[in-house]
Coordinates of C-alpha atoms and ligand atoms in Angstrom, one line a residue:
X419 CA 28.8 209.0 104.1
X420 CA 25.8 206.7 105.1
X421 CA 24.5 205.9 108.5
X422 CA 24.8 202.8 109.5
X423 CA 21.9 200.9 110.9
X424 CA 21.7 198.8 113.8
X425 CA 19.6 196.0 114.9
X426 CA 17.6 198.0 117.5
X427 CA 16.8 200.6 115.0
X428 CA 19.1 203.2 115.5
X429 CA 21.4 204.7 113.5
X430 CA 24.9 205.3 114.0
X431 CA 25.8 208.9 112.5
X432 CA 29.3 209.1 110.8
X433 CA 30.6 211.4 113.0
X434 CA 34.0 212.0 111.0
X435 CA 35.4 210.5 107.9
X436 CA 38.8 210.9 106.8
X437 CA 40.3 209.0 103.6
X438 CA 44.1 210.1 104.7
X439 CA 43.7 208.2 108.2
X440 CA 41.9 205.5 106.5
X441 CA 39.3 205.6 108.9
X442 CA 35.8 205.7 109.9
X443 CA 34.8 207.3 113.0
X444 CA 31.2 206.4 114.3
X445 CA 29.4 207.5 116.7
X446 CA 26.7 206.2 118.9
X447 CA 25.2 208.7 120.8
X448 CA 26.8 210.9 123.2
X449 CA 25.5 209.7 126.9
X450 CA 27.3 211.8 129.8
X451 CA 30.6 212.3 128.9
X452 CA 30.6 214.4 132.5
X453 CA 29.8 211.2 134.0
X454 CA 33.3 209.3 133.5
X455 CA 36.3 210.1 132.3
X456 CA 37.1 207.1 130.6
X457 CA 36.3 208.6 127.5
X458 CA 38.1 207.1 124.3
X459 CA 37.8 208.0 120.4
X460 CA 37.9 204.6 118.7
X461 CA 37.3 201.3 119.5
X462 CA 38.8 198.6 117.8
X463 CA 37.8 195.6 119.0
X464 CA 35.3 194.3 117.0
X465 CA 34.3 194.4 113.2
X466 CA 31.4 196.6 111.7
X467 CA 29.1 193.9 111.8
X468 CA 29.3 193.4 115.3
X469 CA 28.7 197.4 116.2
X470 CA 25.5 196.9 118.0
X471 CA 26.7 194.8 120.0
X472 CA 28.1 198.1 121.9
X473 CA 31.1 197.7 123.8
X474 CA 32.3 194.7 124.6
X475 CA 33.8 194.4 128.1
X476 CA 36.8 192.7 127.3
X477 CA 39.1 194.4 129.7
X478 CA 36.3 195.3 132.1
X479 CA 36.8 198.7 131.5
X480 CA 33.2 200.7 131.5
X481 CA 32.8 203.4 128.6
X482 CA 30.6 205.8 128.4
X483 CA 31.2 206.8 124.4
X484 CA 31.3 204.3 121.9
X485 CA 32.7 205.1 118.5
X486 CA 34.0 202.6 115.9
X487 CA 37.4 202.7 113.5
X488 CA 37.3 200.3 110.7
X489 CA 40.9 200.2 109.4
X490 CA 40.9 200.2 105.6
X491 CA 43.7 200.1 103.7
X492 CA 46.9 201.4 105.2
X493 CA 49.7 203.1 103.1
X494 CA 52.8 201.7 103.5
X495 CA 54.9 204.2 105.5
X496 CA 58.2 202.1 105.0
X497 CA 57.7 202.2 101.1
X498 CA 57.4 205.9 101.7
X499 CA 60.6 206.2 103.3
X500 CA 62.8 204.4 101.2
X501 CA 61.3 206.8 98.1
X502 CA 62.5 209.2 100.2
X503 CA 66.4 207.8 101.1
X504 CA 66.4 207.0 97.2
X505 CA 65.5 210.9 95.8
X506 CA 68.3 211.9 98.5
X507 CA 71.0 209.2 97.0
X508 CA 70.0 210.6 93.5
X509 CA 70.5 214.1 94.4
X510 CA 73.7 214.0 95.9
X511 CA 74.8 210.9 94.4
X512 CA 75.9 209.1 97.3
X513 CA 77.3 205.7 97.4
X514 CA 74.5 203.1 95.9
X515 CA 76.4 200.1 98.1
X516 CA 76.0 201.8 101.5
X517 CA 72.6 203.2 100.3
X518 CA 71.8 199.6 100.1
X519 CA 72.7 198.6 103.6
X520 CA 70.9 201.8 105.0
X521 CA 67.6 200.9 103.1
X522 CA 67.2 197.7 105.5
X523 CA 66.7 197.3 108.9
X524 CA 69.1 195.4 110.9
X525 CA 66.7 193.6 113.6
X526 CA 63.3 192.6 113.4
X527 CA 62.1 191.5 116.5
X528 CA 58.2 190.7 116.9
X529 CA 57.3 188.9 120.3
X530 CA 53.7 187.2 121.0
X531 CA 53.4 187.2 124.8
X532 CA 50.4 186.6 127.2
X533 CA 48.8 189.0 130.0
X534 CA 46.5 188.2 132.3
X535 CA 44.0 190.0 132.5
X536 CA 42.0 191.6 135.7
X537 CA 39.2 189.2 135.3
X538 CA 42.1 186.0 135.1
X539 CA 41.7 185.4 131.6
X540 CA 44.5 185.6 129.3
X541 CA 45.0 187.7 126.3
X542 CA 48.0 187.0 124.2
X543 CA 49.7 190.1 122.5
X544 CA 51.9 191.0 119.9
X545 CA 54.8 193.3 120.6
X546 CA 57.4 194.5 117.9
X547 CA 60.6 196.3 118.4
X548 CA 62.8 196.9 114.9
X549 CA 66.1 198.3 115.2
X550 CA 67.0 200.0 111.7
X551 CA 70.9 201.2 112.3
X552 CA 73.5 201.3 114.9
X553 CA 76.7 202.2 112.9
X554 CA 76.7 206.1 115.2
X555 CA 75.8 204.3 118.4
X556 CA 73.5 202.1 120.2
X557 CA 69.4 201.9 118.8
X558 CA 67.4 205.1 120.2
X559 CA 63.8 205.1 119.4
X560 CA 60.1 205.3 121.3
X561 CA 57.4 202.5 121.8
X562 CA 54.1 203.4 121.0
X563 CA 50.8 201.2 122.2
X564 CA 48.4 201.9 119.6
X565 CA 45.8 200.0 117.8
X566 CA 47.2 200.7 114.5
X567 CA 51.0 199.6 114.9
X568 CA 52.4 197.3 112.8
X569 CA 55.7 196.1 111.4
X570 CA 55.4 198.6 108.6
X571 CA 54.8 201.6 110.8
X572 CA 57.4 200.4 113.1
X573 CA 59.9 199.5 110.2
X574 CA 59.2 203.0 108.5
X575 CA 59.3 205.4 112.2
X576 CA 63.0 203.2 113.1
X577 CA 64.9 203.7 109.9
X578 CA 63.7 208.0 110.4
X579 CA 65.3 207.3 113.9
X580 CA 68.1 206.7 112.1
X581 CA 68.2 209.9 110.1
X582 CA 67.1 212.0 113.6
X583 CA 69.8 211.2 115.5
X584 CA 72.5 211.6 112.3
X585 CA 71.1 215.2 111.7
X586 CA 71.5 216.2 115.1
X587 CA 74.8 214.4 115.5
X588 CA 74.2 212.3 118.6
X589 CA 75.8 209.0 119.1
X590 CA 72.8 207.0 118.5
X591 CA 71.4 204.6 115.9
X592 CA 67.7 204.0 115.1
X593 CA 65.0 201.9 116.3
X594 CA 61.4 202.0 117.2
X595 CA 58.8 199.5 119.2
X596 CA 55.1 198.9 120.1
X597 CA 52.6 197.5 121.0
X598 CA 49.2 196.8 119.1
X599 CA 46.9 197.8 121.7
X600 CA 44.9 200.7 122.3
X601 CA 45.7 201.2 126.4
X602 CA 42.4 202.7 126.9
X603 CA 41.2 199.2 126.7
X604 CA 43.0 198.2 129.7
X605 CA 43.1 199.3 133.4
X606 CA 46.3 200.1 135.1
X607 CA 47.0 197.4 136.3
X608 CA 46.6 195.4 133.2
X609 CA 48.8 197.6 131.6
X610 CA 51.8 197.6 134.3
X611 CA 51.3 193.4 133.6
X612 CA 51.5 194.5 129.4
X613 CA 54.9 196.5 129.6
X614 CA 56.4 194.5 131.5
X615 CA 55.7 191.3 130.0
X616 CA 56.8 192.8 126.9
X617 CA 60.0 193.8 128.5
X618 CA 60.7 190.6 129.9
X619 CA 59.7 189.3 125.7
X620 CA 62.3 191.7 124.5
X621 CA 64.8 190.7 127.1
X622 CA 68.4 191.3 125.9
X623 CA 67.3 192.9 123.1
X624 CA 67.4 195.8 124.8
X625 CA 69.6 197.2 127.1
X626 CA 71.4 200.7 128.3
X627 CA 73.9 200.7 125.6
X628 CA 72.5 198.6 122.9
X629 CA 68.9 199.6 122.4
X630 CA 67.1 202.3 124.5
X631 CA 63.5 202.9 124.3
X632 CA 61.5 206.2 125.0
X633 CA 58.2 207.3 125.4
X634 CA 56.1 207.9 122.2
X635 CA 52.2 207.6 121.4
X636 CA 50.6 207.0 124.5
X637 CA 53.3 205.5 126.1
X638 CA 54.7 208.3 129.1
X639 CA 57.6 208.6 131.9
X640 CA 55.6 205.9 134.4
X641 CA 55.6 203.4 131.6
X642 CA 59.2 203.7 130.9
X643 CA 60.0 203.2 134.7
X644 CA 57.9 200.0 134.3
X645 CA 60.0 199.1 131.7
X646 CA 63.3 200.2 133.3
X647 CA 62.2 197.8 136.8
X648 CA 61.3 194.7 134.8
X649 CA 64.7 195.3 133.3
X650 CA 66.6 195.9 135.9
X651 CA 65.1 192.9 138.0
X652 CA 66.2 190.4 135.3
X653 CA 69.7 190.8 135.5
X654 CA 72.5 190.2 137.5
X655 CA 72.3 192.4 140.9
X656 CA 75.8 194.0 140.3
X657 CA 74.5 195.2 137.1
X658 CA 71.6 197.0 138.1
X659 CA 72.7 200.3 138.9
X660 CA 74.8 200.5 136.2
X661 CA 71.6 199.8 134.0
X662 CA 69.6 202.5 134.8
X663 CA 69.6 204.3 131.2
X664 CA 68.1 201.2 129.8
X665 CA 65.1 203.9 128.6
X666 CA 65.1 207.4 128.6
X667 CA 62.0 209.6 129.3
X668 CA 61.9 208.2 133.0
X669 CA 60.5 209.7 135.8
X670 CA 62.9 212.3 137.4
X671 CA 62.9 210.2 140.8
X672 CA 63.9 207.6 138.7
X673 CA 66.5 208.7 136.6
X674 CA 64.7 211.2 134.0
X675 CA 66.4 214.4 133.0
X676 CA 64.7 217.7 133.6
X677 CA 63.3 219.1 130.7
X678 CA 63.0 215.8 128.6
X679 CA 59.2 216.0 128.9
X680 CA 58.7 219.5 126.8
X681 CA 62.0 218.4 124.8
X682 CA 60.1 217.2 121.8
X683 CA 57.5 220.7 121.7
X684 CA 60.5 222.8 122.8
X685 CA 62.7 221.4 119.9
X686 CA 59.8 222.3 117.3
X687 CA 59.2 225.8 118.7
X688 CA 62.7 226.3 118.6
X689 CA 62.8 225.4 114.7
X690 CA 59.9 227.7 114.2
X691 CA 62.0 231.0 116.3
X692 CA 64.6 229.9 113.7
X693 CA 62.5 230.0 110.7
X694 CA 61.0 233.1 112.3
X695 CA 64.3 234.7 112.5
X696 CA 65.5 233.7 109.2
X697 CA 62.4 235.2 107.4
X698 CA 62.2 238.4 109.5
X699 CA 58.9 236.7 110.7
X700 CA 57.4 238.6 114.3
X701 CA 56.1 235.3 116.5
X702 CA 54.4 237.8 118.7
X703 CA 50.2 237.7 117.4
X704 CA 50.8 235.4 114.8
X705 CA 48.7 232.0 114.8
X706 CA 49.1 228.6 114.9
X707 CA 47.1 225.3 114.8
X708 CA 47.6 222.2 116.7
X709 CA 46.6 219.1 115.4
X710 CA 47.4 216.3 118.4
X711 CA 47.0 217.9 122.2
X712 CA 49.3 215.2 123.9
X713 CA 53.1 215.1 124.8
X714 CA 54.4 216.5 121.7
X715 CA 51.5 219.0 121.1
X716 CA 50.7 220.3 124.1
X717 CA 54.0 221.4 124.8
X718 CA 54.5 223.0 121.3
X719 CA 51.2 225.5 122.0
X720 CA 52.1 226.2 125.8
X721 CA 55.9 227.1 124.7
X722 CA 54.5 228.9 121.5
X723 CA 51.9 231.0 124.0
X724 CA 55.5 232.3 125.4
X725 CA 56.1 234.4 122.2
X726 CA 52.9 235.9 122.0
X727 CA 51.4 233.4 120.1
X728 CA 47.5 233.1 119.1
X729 CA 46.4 229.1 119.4
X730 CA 43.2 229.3 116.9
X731 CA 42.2 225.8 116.0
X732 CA 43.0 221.9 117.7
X733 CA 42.2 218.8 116.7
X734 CA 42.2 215.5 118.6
X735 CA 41.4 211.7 117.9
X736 CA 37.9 213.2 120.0
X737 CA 37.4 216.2 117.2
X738 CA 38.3 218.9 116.3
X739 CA 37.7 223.4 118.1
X740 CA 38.2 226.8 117.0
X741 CA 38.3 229.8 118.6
X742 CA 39.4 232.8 116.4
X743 CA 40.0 234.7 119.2
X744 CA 42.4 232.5 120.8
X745 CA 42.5 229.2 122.9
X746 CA 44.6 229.3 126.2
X747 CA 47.1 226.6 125.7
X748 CA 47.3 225.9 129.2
X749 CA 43.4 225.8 129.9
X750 CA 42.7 223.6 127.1
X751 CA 46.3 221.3 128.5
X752 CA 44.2 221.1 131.7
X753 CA 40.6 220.5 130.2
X754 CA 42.3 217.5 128.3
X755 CA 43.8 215.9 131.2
X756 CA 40.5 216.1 132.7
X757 CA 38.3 215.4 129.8
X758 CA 41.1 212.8 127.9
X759 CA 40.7 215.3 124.6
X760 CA 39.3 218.8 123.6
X761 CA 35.6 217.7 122.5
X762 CA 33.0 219.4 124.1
X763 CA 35.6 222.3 125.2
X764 CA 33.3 225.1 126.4
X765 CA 35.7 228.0 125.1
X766 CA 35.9 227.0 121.3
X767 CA 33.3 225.8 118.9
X768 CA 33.3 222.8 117.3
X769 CA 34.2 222.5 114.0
X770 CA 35.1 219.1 111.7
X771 CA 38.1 218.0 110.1
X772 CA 38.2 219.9 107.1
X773 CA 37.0 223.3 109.0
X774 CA 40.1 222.4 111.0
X775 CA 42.8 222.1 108.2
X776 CA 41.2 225.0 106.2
X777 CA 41.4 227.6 109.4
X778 CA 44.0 230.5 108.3
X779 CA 46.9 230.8 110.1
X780 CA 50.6 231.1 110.2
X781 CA 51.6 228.2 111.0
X782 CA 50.2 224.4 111.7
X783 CA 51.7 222.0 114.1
X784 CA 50.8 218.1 113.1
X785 CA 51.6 216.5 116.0
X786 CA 49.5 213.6 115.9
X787 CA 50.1 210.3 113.9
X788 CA 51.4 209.8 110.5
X789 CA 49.5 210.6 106.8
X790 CA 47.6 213.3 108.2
X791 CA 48.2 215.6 105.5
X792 CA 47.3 214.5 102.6
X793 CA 46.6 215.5 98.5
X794 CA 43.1 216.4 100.1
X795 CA 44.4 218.3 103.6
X796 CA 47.4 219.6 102.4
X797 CA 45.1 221.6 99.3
X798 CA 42.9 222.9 102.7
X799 CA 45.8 224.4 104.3
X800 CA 46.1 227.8 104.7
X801 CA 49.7 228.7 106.2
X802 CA 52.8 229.8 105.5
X803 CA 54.6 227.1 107.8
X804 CA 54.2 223.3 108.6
X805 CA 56.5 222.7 111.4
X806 CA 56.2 218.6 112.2
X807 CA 55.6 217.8 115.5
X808 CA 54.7 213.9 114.5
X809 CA 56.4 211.6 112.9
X810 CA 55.8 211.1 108.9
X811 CA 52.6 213.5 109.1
X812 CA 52.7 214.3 105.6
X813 CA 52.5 211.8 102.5
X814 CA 54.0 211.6 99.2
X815 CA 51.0 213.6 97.6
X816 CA 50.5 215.6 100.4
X817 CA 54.0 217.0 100.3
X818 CA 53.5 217.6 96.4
X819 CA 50.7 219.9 97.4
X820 CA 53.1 221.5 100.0
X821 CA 55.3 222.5 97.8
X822 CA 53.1 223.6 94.9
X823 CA 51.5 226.0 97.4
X824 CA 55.2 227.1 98.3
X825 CA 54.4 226.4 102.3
X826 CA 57.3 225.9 103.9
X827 CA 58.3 223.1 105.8
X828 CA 60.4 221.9 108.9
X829 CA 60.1 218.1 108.1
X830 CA 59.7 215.9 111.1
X831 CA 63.2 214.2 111.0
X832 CA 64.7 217.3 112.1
X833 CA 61.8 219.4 113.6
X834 CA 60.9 217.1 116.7
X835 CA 64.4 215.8 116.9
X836 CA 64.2 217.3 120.8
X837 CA 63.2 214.3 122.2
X838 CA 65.9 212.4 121.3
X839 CA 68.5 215.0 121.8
X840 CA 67.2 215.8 125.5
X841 CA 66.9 211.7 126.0
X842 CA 70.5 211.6 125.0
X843 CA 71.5 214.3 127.7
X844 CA 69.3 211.8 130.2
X845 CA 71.2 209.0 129.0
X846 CA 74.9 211.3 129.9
X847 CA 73.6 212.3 133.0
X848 CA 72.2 208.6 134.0
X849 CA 75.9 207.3 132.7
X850 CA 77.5 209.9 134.6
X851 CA 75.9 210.1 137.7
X852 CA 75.1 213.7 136.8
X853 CA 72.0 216.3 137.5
X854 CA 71.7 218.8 134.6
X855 CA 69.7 222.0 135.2
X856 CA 66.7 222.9 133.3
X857 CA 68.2 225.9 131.6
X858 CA 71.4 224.4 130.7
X859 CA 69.7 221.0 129.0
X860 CA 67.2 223.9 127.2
X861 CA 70.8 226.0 126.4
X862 CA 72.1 222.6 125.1
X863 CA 69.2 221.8 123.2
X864 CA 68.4 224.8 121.3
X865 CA 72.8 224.8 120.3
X866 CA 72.0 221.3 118.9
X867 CA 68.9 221.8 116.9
X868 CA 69.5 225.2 115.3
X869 CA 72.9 224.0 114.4
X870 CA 70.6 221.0 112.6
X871 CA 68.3 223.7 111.3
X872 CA 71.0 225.5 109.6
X873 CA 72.5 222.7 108.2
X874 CA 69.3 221.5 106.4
X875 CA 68.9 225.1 105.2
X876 CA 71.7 225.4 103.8
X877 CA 72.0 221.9 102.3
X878 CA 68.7 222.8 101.0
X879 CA 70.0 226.2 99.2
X880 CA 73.1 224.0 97.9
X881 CA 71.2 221.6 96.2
X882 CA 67.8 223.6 95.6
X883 CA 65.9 221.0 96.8
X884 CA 62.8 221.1 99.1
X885 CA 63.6 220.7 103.3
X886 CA 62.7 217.2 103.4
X887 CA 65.2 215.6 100.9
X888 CA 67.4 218.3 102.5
X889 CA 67.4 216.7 105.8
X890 CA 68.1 212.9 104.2
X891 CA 70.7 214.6 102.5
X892 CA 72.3 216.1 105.9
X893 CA 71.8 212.1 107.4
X894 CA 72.7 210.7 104.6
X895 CA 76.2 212.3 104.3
X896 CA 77.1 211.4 108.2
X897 CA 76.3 207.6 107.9
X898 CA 78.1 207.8 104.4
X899 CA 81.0 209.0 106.0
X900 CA 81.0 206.9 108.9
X901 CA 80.6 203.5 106.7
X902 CA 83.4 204.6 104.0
X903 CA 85.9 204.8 107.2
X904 CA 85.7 201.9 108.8
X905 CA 84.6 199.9 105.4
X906 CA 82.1 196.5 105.7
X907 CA 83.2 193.6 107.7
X908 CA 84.9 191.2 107.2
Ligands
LIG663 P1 50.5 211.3 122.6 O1 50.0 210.0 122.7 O2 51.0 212.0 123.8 O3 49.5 212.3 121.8 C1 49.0 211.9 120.6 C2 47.9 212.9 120.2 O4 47.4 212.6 118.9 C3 46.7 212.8 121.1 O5 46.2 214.1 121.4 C4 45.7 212.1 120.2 O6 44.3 212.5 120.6 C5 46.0 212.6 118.9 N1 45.5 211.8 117.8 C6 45.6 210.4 117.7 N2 44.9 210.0 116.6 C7 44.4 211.1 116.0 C8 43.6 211.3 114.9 N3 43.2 210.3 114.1 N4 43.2 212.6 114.6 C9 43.7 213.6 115.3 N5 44.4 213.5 116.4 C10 44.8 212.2 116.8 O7 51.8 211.2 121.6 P2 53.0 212.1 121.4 O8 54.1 211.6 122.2 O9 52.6 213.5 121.6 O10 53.4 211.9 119.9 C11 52.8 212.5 118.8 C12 53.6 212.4 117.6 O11 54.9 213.0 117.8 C13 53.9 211.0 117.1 O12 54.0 211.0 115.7 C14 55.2 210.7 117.7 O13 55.9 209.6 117.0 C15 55.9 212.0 117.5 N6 57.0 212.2 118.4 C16 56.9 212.1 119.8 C17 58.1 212.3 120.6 C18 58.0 212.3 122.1 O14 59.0 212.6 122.7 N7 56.9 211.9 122.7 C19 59.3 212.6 120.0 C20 59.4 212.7 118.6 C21 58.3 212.5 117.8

């Protein structure tokens, strides 16, 4: 990796490279990151030619770190997934006609729409919402606002809705949305104006029981109540209150169900107490890595602490720590929200990517964004359990490498189906005017996903196959079932 020289003279260092994210990180200089806590790992605004001209203030947003992302090529995620759906139909021969209709989305919806920003101009973006399958019930899926979303990522992440919600048996369908933005670029303000305006774009393409969006990346509770007041003020007053589940994931004042916030990190650490149990495996001192410290991962290490857990190693779009001796899941939660990611964290060392995914340890968390283990990662590894926190973390090569190595795996469709099971008891409770305690939605939960777990496993000993086709296999034969009853209109 080569530095990259700027007009003044200095160099920009490569501060991490990573051919399975595609990206390359930059780094120019480190000035106070004490002084603001607007600190951010990538900007994407402007191309490599224009990185000296150092931030540009187009949201009038100071930073005090400047790195830059330049987006190579992008696998295709979607191409991934249907590779996926078709090894599943091959195994278990299912029926190649409904196999068809379940390798296409149903709804594509991409909306342009414009913001105005703090300083009055106008920035016009572009919003996508794709909703993949509703034959088990209404579309269920997250938004995300990230830089890198687009209709590929968003096709891929709504048809593995799909398969979530028909492993876990919930009455939903599949769908997912976003935004391409990265929201570090805007102020609050500016990014109440962004949701909304999108809402208002998507308009009755949502709605409580047709499509129901839920937090994902970087999108949180006080987003969805944004997006559950634009909704509700655009239609008729008697239907308001009986619109309140339009998204799940809300604010408990608003609607949200206790215990949907950890759902998604209590789901995976239930799936690992399951494997645990299964292979006579003692939780208590073993160690794990983390590798995304937000909603999803966060939760995983604070519940995992709870079993005597060690947290060694974490790694963040800001870099990557270690500390052999263990990192105190709640410190680090608290040094995050403070510092907006676990650089510079005084209790760990800091150590780069591939230090990270070579750490030894029992088990690894990816609870980040997709194609982070790769041929290249995956052959770093050194545990006996990947349980997936993130959606599509592993690619096609890097699940070859998986397997060779004989680590086992709790593949994301069924490992961080939480979030969408505890979003469906929010959408009960919202429906039935209902308040659920927190250890009877946690009772509910765990029923739910184990009984998912078990099915996997054993569809996986059935047809000796690995986890992942296993799970397909477990959606697979629900939707097959459901479309061979009540046959294709007209
Ligand atoms: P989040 O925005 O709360 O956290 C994302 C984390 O990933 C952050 O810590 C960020 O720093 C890290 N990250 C981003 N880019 C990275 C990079 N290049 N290298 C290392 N780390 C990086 O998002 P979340 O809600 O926790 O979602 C994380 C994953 O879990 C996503 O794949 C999401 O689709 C999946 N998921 C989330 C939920 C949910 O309920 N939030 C449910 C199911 C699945």
């Amino acid at each position: 990796m080569k530095n990259i020289k700027q007009e003044n003279g200095q160099e920009l260092k490569p501060l991490r490279t990573s051919k399975e994210w595609k990206l390359l990180y930059y780094q120019h200089g480190r000035p106070g990151l004490e002084e603001g806590k607007k600190f951010k790992g990538l900007c994407n605004y402007c191309d490599l030619q224009s990185l000296c001209g150092l931030p540009k203030p187009e949201s009038g947003l100071w930073r005090c770190e400047h790195y830059r992302a330049k987006v190579w090529e992008k696998s295709s995620l979607h191409e991934y997934v249907l590779k996926l759906l078709a090894k599943a139909q091959g195994v278990n021969n299912f029926d190649r006609d409904i196999c068809k209709i379940i390798a296409e989305t149903m709804n594509e919806i991409v909306v342009h729409f414009p913001v105005k920003m703090d300083d009055d101009h106008i920035k016009v973006l572009t919003g996508y919402r794709v909703q993949h399958n509703n034959a088990l019930g209404p579309f269920k899926g997250g938004l995300r606002f990230h830089p890198m979303v687009d209709i590929d990522e968003i096709r891929a992440l709504a048809t593995m809705m799909t398969w979530k919600t028909a492993i876990v048996n919930i009455p939903f369908g599949g769908a997912k949305g976003g935004i391409q933005i990265d929201p570090a670029d805007f102020s609050p303000k500016e990014l109440e104006r962004i949701t909304r305006r999108f809402t208002f774009a998507l308009g009755n393409n949502i709605g409580p029981d047709y499509d129901i969006p839920a937090p994902d990346v970087n999108t949180n509770p006080k987003i969805m109540a944004w997006i559950q007041d634009t909704y509700m003020s655009t239609i008729p007053p008697d239907e308001r209150n009986r619109s309140i589940h339009v998204v799940t994931g809300k604010p408990i004042e608003s609607g949200g169900s206790v215990g949907r916030e950890k759902a998604t990190g209590q789901g995976v650490v239930f799936c690992i107490e399951k494997w645990a149990q299964d292979h006579g495996f003692d939780l208590k001192g073993a160690t794990y890595i983390v590798q995304g410290y937000g909603n999803v991962g966060s939760w995983a290490a604070r519940l995992m602490k709870m079993n005597g857990s060690r947290l060694i190693a974490v790694e963040d779009v800001t870099g990557a720590i270690r500390n052999k001796e263990g990192i105190d899941p709640d410190d680090l939660a608290q040094y995050v929200k403070e510092h907006g990611g676990v650089v510079d964290y005084p209790k760990a060392q800091a150590v780069d990517h591939e230090v990270f995914f070579n750490t030894k340890a029992d088990i690894f968390i990816p609870a980040a964004l997709e194609n982070a283990i790769t041929r290249d990662t995956a052959e770093l590894l050194n545990v006996k359990l990947v349980a997936e926190g993130a959606n599509g973390p592993t690619d096609e090569e890097g699940d070859k490498v998986l397997q060779r190595k004989k680590i086992d795996v709790i593949p994301d469709i069924l490992c961080n189906s939480g979030g969408v099971i505890v979003s469906y008891f929010e959408w009960l409770q919202n429906k039935r005017s209902e308040f659920w305690e927190l250890d009877e939605v946690d009772a509910k939960l765990k029923k739910i996903i184990v009984r998912a777990y078990e099915k996997v496993r054993d569809a996986a000993q059935k047809h000796r196959v690995d986890w992942r086709t296993a799970a397909q296999i477990v959606a697979l034969y629900r939707l097959e079932m459901v479309y061979k009853e009540r046959g294709v209109f007209p």
